[in-house]
PDB file of C-alpha atoms in Angstrom:
ATOM      1  CA  UNK W  16       0.000   0.000   0.000  1.00 62.00           C
ATOM      2  CA  UNK W  17       1.295   3.443  -0.907  1.00 75.00           C
ATOM      3  CA  UNK W  18       1.287   6.177   1.703  1.00 76.00           C
ATOM      4  CA  UNK W  19      -0.488   8.471  -0.781  1.00 74.00           C
ATOM      5  CA  UNK W  20      -3.635   6.332  -0.456  1.00 76.00           C
ATOM      6  CA  UNK W  21      -4.089   6.605   3.323  1.00 77.00           C
ATOM      7  CA  UNK W  22      -5.916   9.994   3.474  1.00 77.00           C
ATOM      8  CA  UNK W  23      -9.158   8.327   2.384  1.00 77.00           C
ATOM      9  CA  UNK W  24      -9.170   6.256   5.581  1.00 75.00           C
ATOM     10  CA  UNK W  25      -9.345   9.458   7.648  1.00 76.00           C
ATOM     11  CA  UNK W  26     -12.422  10.773   5.815  1.00 72.00           C
ATOM     12  CA  UNK W  27     -15.916   9.932   7.128  1.00 64.00           C
ATOM     13  CA  UNK W  28     -17.793   7.424   5.023  1.00 65.00           C
ATOM     14  CA  UNK W  29     -21.471   6.765   4.743  1.00 63.00           C
ATOM     15  CA  UNK W  30     -22.908   3.341   5.471  1.00 58.00           C
ATOM     16  CA  UNK W  31     -23.495   1.237   2.372  1.00 63.00           C
ATOM     17  CA  UNK W  32     -26.103  -1.479   2.914  1.00 64.00           C
ATOM     18  CA  UNK W  33     -26.073  -4.188   0.281  1.00 63.00           C
ATOM     19  CA  UNK W  34     -27.034  -7.861   0.001  1.00 63.00           C
ATOM     20  CA  UNK W  35     -23.792  -8.704  -1.804  1.00 63.00           C
ATOM     21  CA  UNK W  36     -20.987 -10.324   0.129  1.00 60.00           C
ATOM     22  CA  UNK W  37     -17.851  -8.364   0.953  1.00 60.00           C
ATOM     23  CA  UNK W  38     -14.537  -9.172  -0.663  1.00 60.00           C
ATOM     24  CA  UNK W  39     -12.843 -12.004   1.216  1.00 61.00           C
ATOM     25  CA  UNK W  40      -9.668 -12.326  -0.833  1.00 57.00           C
ATOM     26  CA  UNK W  41      -6.479 -12.745   1.156  1.00 59.00           C
ATOM     27  CA  UNK W  42      -4.901  -9.641  -0.423  1.00 63.00           C
ATOM     28  CA  UNK W  43      -7.860  -7.422   0.483  1.00 67.00           C
ATOM     29  CA  UNK W  44      -6.877  -4.866   3.149  1.00 70.00           C
ATOM     30  CA  UNK W  45      -9.305  -3.970   5.898  1.00 73.00           C
ATOM     31  CA  UNK W  46      -9.395  -0.775   7.926  1.00 73.00           C
ATOM     32  CA  UNK W  47      -7.865  -2.696  10.823  1.00 78.00           C
ATOM     33  CA  UNK W  48      -4.930  -3.729   8.646  1.00 78.00           C
ATOM     34  CA  UNK W  49      -4.384  -0.148   7.536  1.00 78.00           C
ATOM     35  CA  UNK W  50      -4.489   1.184  11.097  1.00 80.00           C
ATOM     36  CA  UNK W  51      -2.004  -1.488  12.182  1.00 84.00           C
ATOM     37  CA  UNK W  52       0.306  -0.512   9.314  1.00 82.00           C
ATOM     38  CA  UNK W  53       0.048   3.140  10.315  1.00 82.00           C
ATOM     39  CA  UNK W  54       0.935   2.220  13.883  1.00 84.00           C
ATOM     40  CA  UNK W  55       4.061   0.386  12.720  1.00 86.00           C
ATOM     41  CA  UNK W  56       4.991   3.310  10.482  1.00 81.00           C
ATOM     42  CA  UNK W  57       4.492   5.712  13.375  1.00 79.00           C
ATOM     43  CA  UNK W  58       6.842   3.621  15.515  1.00 83.00           C
ATOM     44  CA  UNK W  59       9.581   3.323  12.883  1.00 83.00           C
ATOM     45  CA  UNK W  60       9.328   6.680  11.062  1.00 81.00           C
ATOM     46  CA  UNK W  61       7.018   8.861  13.098  1.00 80.00           C
ATOM     47  CA  UNK W  62       8.275  12.199  11.843  1.00 82.00           C
ATOM     48  CA  UNK W  63       7.890  11.186   8.205  1.00 83.00           C
ATOM     49  CA  UNK W  64       4.302  10.093   8.769  1.00 83.00           C
ATOM     50  CA  UNK W  65       3.553  13.274  10.717  1.00 84.00           C
ATOM     51  CA  UNK W  66       4.918  15.419   7.906  1.00 85.00           C
ATOM     52  CA  UNK W  67       2.764  13.615   5.345  1.00 84.00           C
ATOM     53  CA  UNK W  68      -0.402  13.819   7.458  1.00 84.00           C
ATOM     54  CA  UNK W  69       0.217  17.509   8.017  1.00 83.00           C
ATOM     55  CA  UNK W  70       0.775  18.034   4.301  1.00 83.00           C
ATOM     56  CA  UNK W  71      -2.463  16.209   3.460  1.00 81.00           C
ATOM     57  CA  UNK W  72      -4.349  18.485   5.858  1.00 79.00           C
ATOM     58  CA  UNK W  73      -5.481  15.619   8.071  1.00 81.00           C
ATOM     59  CA  UNK W  74      -3.887  16.657  11.345  1.00 79.00           C
ATOM     60  CA  UNK W  75      -2.923  20.133  12.511  1.00 84.00           C
ATOM     61  CA  UNK W  76      -1.107  18.571  15.471  1.00 85.00           C
ATOM     62  CA  UNK W  77       1.149  16.596  13.129  1.00 85.00           C
ATOM     63  CA  UNK W  78       1.957  19.742  11.190  1.00 86.00           C
ATOM     64  CA  UNK W  79       3.061  21.550  14.340  1.00 88.00           C
ATOM     65  CA  UNK W  80       5.018  18.505  15.494  1.00 88.00           C
ATOM     66  CA  UNK W  81       6.824  18.372  12.143  1.00 89.00           C
ATOM     67  CA  UNK W  82       7.826  22.028  12.376  1.00 90.00           C
ATOM     68  CA  UNK W  83       9.098  21.493  15.932  1.00 90.00           C
ATOM     69  CA  UNK W  84      11.125  18.465  14.850  1.00 90.00           C
ATOM     70  CA  UNK W  85      12.622  20.356  11.914  1.00 89.00           C
ATOM     71  CA  UNK W  86      13.544  23.213  14.247  1.00 90.00           C
ATOM     72  CA  UNK W  87      15.325  20.806  16.613  1.00 90.00           C
ATOM     73  CA  UNK W  88      17.104  19.184  13.669  1.00 89.00           C
ATOM     74  CA  UNK W  89      18.221  22.607  12.421  1.00 88.00           C
ATOM     75  CA  UNK W  90      19.566  23.431  15.885  1.00 88.00           C
ATOM     76  CA  UNK W  91      21.626  20.241  15.962  1.00 89.00           C
ATOM     77  CA  UNK W  92      23.114  20.839  12.493  1.00 87.00           C
ATOM     78  CA  UNK W  93      23.696  24.603  12.695  1.00 86.00           C
ATOM     79  CA  UNK W  94      27.387  25.616  12.754  1.00 86.00           C
ATOM     80  CA  UNK W  95      28.832  27.564  15.648  1.00 87.00           C
ATOM     81  CA  UNK W  96      29.199  30.725  13.580  1.00 86.00           C
ATOM     82  CA  UNK W  97      25.413  30.926  13.126  1.00 82.00           C
ATOM     83  CA  UNK W  98      24.825  30.258  16.818  1.00 85.00           C
ATOM     84  CA  UNK W  99      27.190  33.069  17.718  1.00 85.00           C
ATOM     85  CA  UNK W 100      25.696  35.509  15.199  1.00 82.00           C
ATOM     86  CA  UNK W 101      22.079  34.792  16.211  1.00 81.00           C
ATOM     87  CA  UNK W 102      22.725  35.008  19.937  1.00 84.00           C
ATOM     88  CA  UNK W 103      19.563  34.765  22.041  1.00 86.00           C
ATOM     89  CA  UNK W 104      17.400  34.702  18.906  1.00 85.00           C
ATOM     90  CA  UNK W 105      18.977  31.459  17.678  1.00 87.00           C
ATOM     91  CA  UNK W 106      15.966  29.225  18.630  1.00 87.00           C
ATOM     92  CA  UNK W 107      13.552  31.686  16.995  1.00 88.00           C
ATOM     93  CA  UNK W 108      15.653  31.828  13.814  1.00 87.00           C
ATOM     94  CA  UNK W 109      15.719  28.031  13.581  1.00 88.00           C
ATOM     95  CA  UNK W 110      11.939  27.930  14.077  1.00 89.00           C
ATOM     96  CA  UNK W 111      11.414  30.392  11.216  1.00 87.00           C
ATOM     97  CA  UNK W 112      13.686  28.355   8.951  1.00 87.00           C
ATOM     98  CA  UNK W 113      11.794  25.185   9.929  1.00 89.00           C
ATOM     99  CA  UNK W 114       8.467  26.798   9.020  1.00 88.00           C
ATOM    100  CA  UNK W 115       9.755  27.828   5.606  1.00 87.00           C
ATOM    101  CA  UNK W 116      11.223  24.362   5.030  1.00 87.00           C
ATOM    102  CA  UNK W 117       7.953  22.646   5.915  1.00 88.00           C
ATOM    103  CA  UNK W 118       5.902  25.041   3.790  1.00 84.00           C
ATOM    104  CA  UNK W 119       8.216  24.269   0.881  1.00 83.00           C
ATOM    105  CA  UNK W 120       7.653  20.537   1.412  1.00 85.00           C
ATOM    106  CA  UNK W 121       3.880  20.850   1.828  1.00 83.00           C
ATOM    107  CA  UNK W 122       3.333  23.220  -1.101  1.00 81.00           C
ATOM    108  CA  UNK W 123       1.678  22.189  -4.347  1.00 80.00           C
ATOM    109  CA  UNK W 124       0.362  23.797  -7.516  1.00 78.00           C
ATOM    110  CA  UNK W 125      -3.145  23.862  -6.010  1.00 79.00           C
ATOM    111  CA  UNK W 126      -2.124  25.980  -3.020  1.00 80.00           C
ATOM    112  CA  UNK W 127      -2.682  29.701  -2.680  1.00 82.00           C
ATOM    113  CA  UNK W 128      -1.481  32.437  -0.348  1.00 81.00           C
ATOM    114  CA  UNK W 129      -3.025  35.666   0.878  1.00 85.00           C
ATOM    115  CA  UNK W 130      -2.579  38.581  -1.492  1.00 87.00           C
ATOM    116  CA  UNK W 131      -0.006  41.004  -0.131  1.00 84.00           C
ATOM    117  CA  UNK W 132      -1.595  43.961  -1.881  1.00 86.00           C
ATOM    118  CA  UNK W 133      -4.955  43.696  -0.105  1.00 88.00           C
ATOM    119  CA  UNK W 134      -3.889  41.478   2.849  1.00 85.00           C
ATOM    120  CA  UNK W 135      -6.419  38.849   1.801  1.00 85.00           C
ATOM    121  CA  UNK W 136      -9.478  41.126   1.912  1.00 87.00           C
ATOM    122  CA  UNK W 137      -9.892  41.419  -1.866  1.00 87.00           C
ATOM    123  CA  UNK W 138     -10.286  45.198  -1.694  1.00 89.00           C
ATOM    124  CA  UNK W 139      -7.853  48.085  -1.587  1.00 89.00           C
ATOM    125  CA  UNK W 140      -8.449  51.625  -0.436  1.00 88.00           C
ATOM    126  CA  UNK W 141      -8.407  54.357  -3.057  1.00 87.00           C
ATOM    127  CA  UNK W 142      -8.370  57.983  -1.956  1.00 88.00           C
ATOM    128  CA  UNK W 143      -9.578  60.821  -4.137  1.00 85.00           C
ATOM    129  CA  UNK W 144     -10.275  64.520  -3.696  1.00 86.00           C
ATOM    130  CA  UNK W 145     -13.875  65.509  -4.417  1.00 85.00           C
ATOM    131  CA  UNK W 146     -15.264  69.013  -4.610  1.00 84.00           C
ATOM    132  CA  UNK W 147     -18.495  69.502  -2.648  1.00 82.00           C
ATOM    133  CA  UNK W 148     -20.628  72.567  -2.149  1.00 76.00           C
ATOM    134  CA  UNK W 149     -23.509  73.771  -0.022  1.00 72.00           C
ATOM    135  CA  UNK W 150     -25.630  76.918   0.204  1.00 72.00           C
ATOM    136  CA  UNK W 151     -28.571  78.240   2.144  1.00 69.00           C
ATOM    137  CA  UNK W 152     -32.012  77.877   0.664  1.00 67.00           C
ATOM    138  CA  UNK W 153     -33.464  80.637   2.831  1.00 71.00           C
ATOM    139  CA  UNK W 154     -31.939  83.943   1.883  1.00 73.00           C
ATOM    140  CA  UNK W 155     -31.994  86.986   4.123  1.00 74.00           C
ATOM    141  CA  UNK W 156     -34.345  89.808   3.139  1.00 75.00           C
ATOM    142  CA  UNK W 157     -31.546  92.090   1.988  1.00 70.00           C
ATOM    143  CA  UNK W 158     -30.351  89.394  -0.463  1.00 72.00           C
ATOM    144  CA  UNK W 159     -33.859  89.038  -1.808  1.00 72.00           C
ATOM    145  CA  UNK W 160     -34.080  92.789  -2.244  1.00 73.00           C
ATOM    146  CA  UNK W 161     -30.890  92.715  -4.310  1.00 75.00           C
ATOM    147  CA  UNK W 162     -32.285  89.904  -6.477  1.00 73.00           C
ATOM    148  CA  UNK W 163     -29.719  87.344  -5.446  1.00 76.00           C
ATOM    149  CA  UNK W 164     -30.287  83.588  -5.616  1.00 73.00           C
ATOM    150  CA  UNK W 165     -29.101  80.783  -3.288  1.00 70.00           C
ATOM    151  CA  UNK W 166     -26.367  79.864  -5.777  1.00 67.00           C
ATOM    152  CA  UNK W 167     -24.716  83.223  -5.137  1.00 73.00           C
ATOM    153  CA  UNK W 168     -24.002  82.063  -1.581  1.00 73.00           C
ATOM    154  CA  UNK W 169     -22.551  78.695  -2.611  1.00 74.00           C
ATOM    155  CA  UNK W 170     -19.566  77.527  -0.531  1.00 78.00           C
ATOM    156  CA  UNK W 171     -17.168  75.034  -2.138  1.00 82.00           C
ATOM    157  CA  UNK W 172     -14.750  72.767  -0.295  1.00 84.00           C
ATOM    158  CA  UNK W 173     -12.343  69.920  -1.087  1.00 86.00           C
ATOM    159  CA  UNK W 174     -13.149  66.629   0.658  1.00 85.00           C
ATOM    160  CA  UNK W 175     -11.016  63.488   0.693  1.00 86.00           C
ATOM    161  CA  UNK W 176     -13.055  60.365  -0.018  1.00 86.00           C
ATOM    162  CA  UNK W 177     -11.947  56.783   0.538  1.00 86.00           C
ATOM    163  CA  UNK W 178     -13.382  54.136  -1.778  1.00 86.00           C
ATOM    164  CA  UNK W 179     -12.907  50.375  -1.591  1.00 87.00           C
ATOM    165  CA  UNK W 180     -12.166  48.936  -5.028  1.00 88.00           C
ATOM    166  CA  UNK W 181     -11.339  45.416  -6.157  1.00 90.00           C
ATOM    167  CA  UNK W 182      -7.697  44.486  -5.828  1.00 89.00           C
ATOM    168  CA  UNK W 183      -6.157  44.429  -9.293  1.00 87.00           C
ATOM    169  CA  UNK W 184      -3.546  41.844  -8.313  1.00 87.00           C
ATOM    170  CA  UNK W 185      -5.843  39.076  -7.050  1.00 87.00           C
ATOM    171  CA  UNK W 186      -9.032  40.172  -8.820  1.00 85.00           C
ATOM    172  CA  UNK W 187     -10.970  40.458  -5.564  1.00 85.00           C
ATOM    173  CA  UNK W 188     -10.384  36.864  -4.445  1.00 87.00           C
ATOM    174  CA  UNK W 189      -7.845  37.784  -1.772  1.00 88.00           C
ATOM    175  CA  UNK W 190      -5.713  34.801  -2.805  1.00 88.00           C
ATOM    176  CA  UNK W 191      -2.708  34.411  -5.088  1.00 86.00           C
ATOM    177  CA  UNK W 192      -2.180  30.986  -6.607  1.00 84.00           C
ATOM    178  CA  UNK W 193       1.249  29.381  -6.309  1.00 83.00           C
ATOM    179  CA  UNK W 194       0.743  27.798  -9.711  1.00 85.00           C
ATOM    180  CA  UNK W 195       3.466  28.533 -12.238  1.00 85.00           C
ATOM    181  CA  UNK W 196       2.777  30.045 -15.650  1.00 83.00           C
ATOM    182  CA  UNK W 197       3.035  26.542 -17.096  1.00 85.00           C
ATOM    183  CA  UNK W 198      -0.360  25.808 -15.525  1.00 82.00           C
ATOM    184  CA  UNK W 199       1.054  23.624 -12.768  1.00 82.00           C
ATOM    185  CA  UNK W 200       2.124  20.869 -15.158  1.00 84.00           C
ATOM    186  CA  UNK W 201       5.841  21.568 -14.884  1.00 86.00           C
ATOM    187  CA  UNK W 202       6.184  21.365 -18.663  1.00 89.00           C
ATOM    188  CA  UNK W 203       6.202  23.931 -21.451  1.00 88.00           C
ATOM    189  CA  UNK W 204       6.060  23.653 -25.207  1.00 89.00           C
ATOM    190  CA  UNK W 205       9.456  23.503 -26.897  1.00 89.00           C
ATOM    191  CA  UNK W 206       8.678  25.561 -29.990  1.00 90.00           C
ATOM    192  CA  UNK W 207      12.009  24.916 -31.701  1.00 90.00           C
ATOM    193  CA  UNK W 208      11.827  21.123 -31.405  1.00 89.00           C
ATOM    194  CA  UNK W 209       8.119  21.155 -32.244  1.00 90.00           C
ATOM    195  CA  UNK W 210       8.831  22.943 -35.532  1.00 90.00           C
ATOM    196  CA  UNK W 211      11.633  20.504 -36.371  1.00 90.00           C
ATOM    197  CA  UNK W 212       9.701  17.307 -35.595  1.00 89.00           C
ATOM    198  CA  UNK W 213       6.261  18.501 -36.663  1.00 89.00           C
ATOM    199  CA  UNK W 214       4.619  17.317 -33.433  1.00 90.00           C
ATOM    200  CA  UNK W 215       4.258  19.011 -30.053  1.00 90.00           C
ATOM    201  CA  UNK W 216       7.393  18.507 -27.974  1.00 91.00           C
ATOM    202  CA  UNK W 217       7.428  19.478 -24.318  1.00 91.00           C
ATOM    203  CA  UNK W 218      10.310  20.334 -22.052  1.00 90.00           C
ATOM    204  CA  UNK W 219      10.765  20.963 -18.354  1.00 89.00           C
ATOM    205  CA  UNK W 220       9.597  24.431 -17.335  1.00 88.00           C
ATOM    206  CA  UNK W 221      12.558  26.634 -16.534  1.00 86.00           C
ATOM    207  CA  UNK W 222      10.591  28.827 -14.142  1.00 84.00           C
ATOM    208  CA  UNK W 223       9.534  26.121 -11.698  1.00 84.00           C
ATOM    209  CA  UNK W 224      12.061  23.435 -12.738  1.00 83.00           C
ATOM    210  CA  UNK W 225       9.276  20.900 -13.247  1.00 84.00           C
ATOM    211  CA  UNK W 226       7.566  21.340  -9.867  1.00 83.00           C
ATOM    212  CA  UNK W 227       4.533  23.225 -11.176  1.00 85.00           C
ATOM    213  CA  UNK W 228       4.628  25.910  -8.486  1.00 83.00           C
ATOM    214  CA  UNK W 229       6.970  28.609  -7.295  1.00 77.00           C
ATOM    215  CA  UNK W 230       9.089  27.850  -4.243  1.00 77.00           C
ATOM    216  CA  UNK W 231       9.455  30.395  -1.420  1.00 75.00           C
ATOM    217  CA  UNK W 232      12.498  32.589  -1.802  1.00 76.00           C
ATOM    218  CA  UNK W 233      15.286  32.460   0.757  1.00 76.00           C
ATOM    219  CA  UNK W 234      15.091  36.240   1.006  1.00 77.00           C
ATOM    220  CA  UNK W 235      11.621  35.873   2.565  1.00 76.00           C
ATOM    221  CA  UNK W 236      13.048  33.764   5.377  1.00 75.00           C
ATOM    222  CA  UNK W 237      15.852  36.269   5.824  1.00 76.00           C
ATOM    223  CA  UNK W 238      13.391  39.164   6.112  1.00 77.00           C
ATOM    224  CA  UNK W 239      11.264  37.121   8.506  1.00 72.00           C
ATOM    225  CA  UNK W 240      14.199  36.616  10.851  1.00 73.00           C
ATOM    226  CA  UNK W 241      15.148  40.291  10.720  1.00 72.00           C
ATOM    227  CA  UNK W 242      11.599  41.398  11.513  1.00 73.00           C
ATOM    228  CA  UNK W 243      11.459  39.382  14.740  1.00 65.00           C
TER     229      UNK W 243
END
């Protein structure tokens, strides 16, 4: 059994009542067999199973445990120069690096992140100066005697208005897809080879290197450590 097929055992299933007999073949796995296999995997490679369950979105506890384990592993492998440079913030720096490492592992082309332009709200504030005016409808008697109208007493002023418009970067969704320009396939059309052979020829996408999504930049982790 592949580990990629275990998430379905964590999803609730409806009861199926049928008069047909269940499969009794010796190679047929039951839920008990799967749970026993998961228990053995947890005993032998617990951190690997926790990382996969966290990636599949099954367990939030496993995701946090994986980040903590990665942080401890980073502490044990960090050279002395980094320990000395980080000082008291060394554990926090290793935790930030562990979070970025786990997010890189758990990312896929179907994932999305909050839009930085609108902070995930889908709207951005747009300020504009608007000219407004007001005047009195009841004129004093001396103004009436002079034949003046209410428009002669108009007062104009500049007012700043704030409008909420759709974010142009995310289109109002508040999310930015991690999918590469290749559509998440990791492959792009090789136009030169396609013209030579007369059939579509695909090559590995140079932007994502075949992953289908963009990886987090190391500069983001660096800025995250400096901001703490």
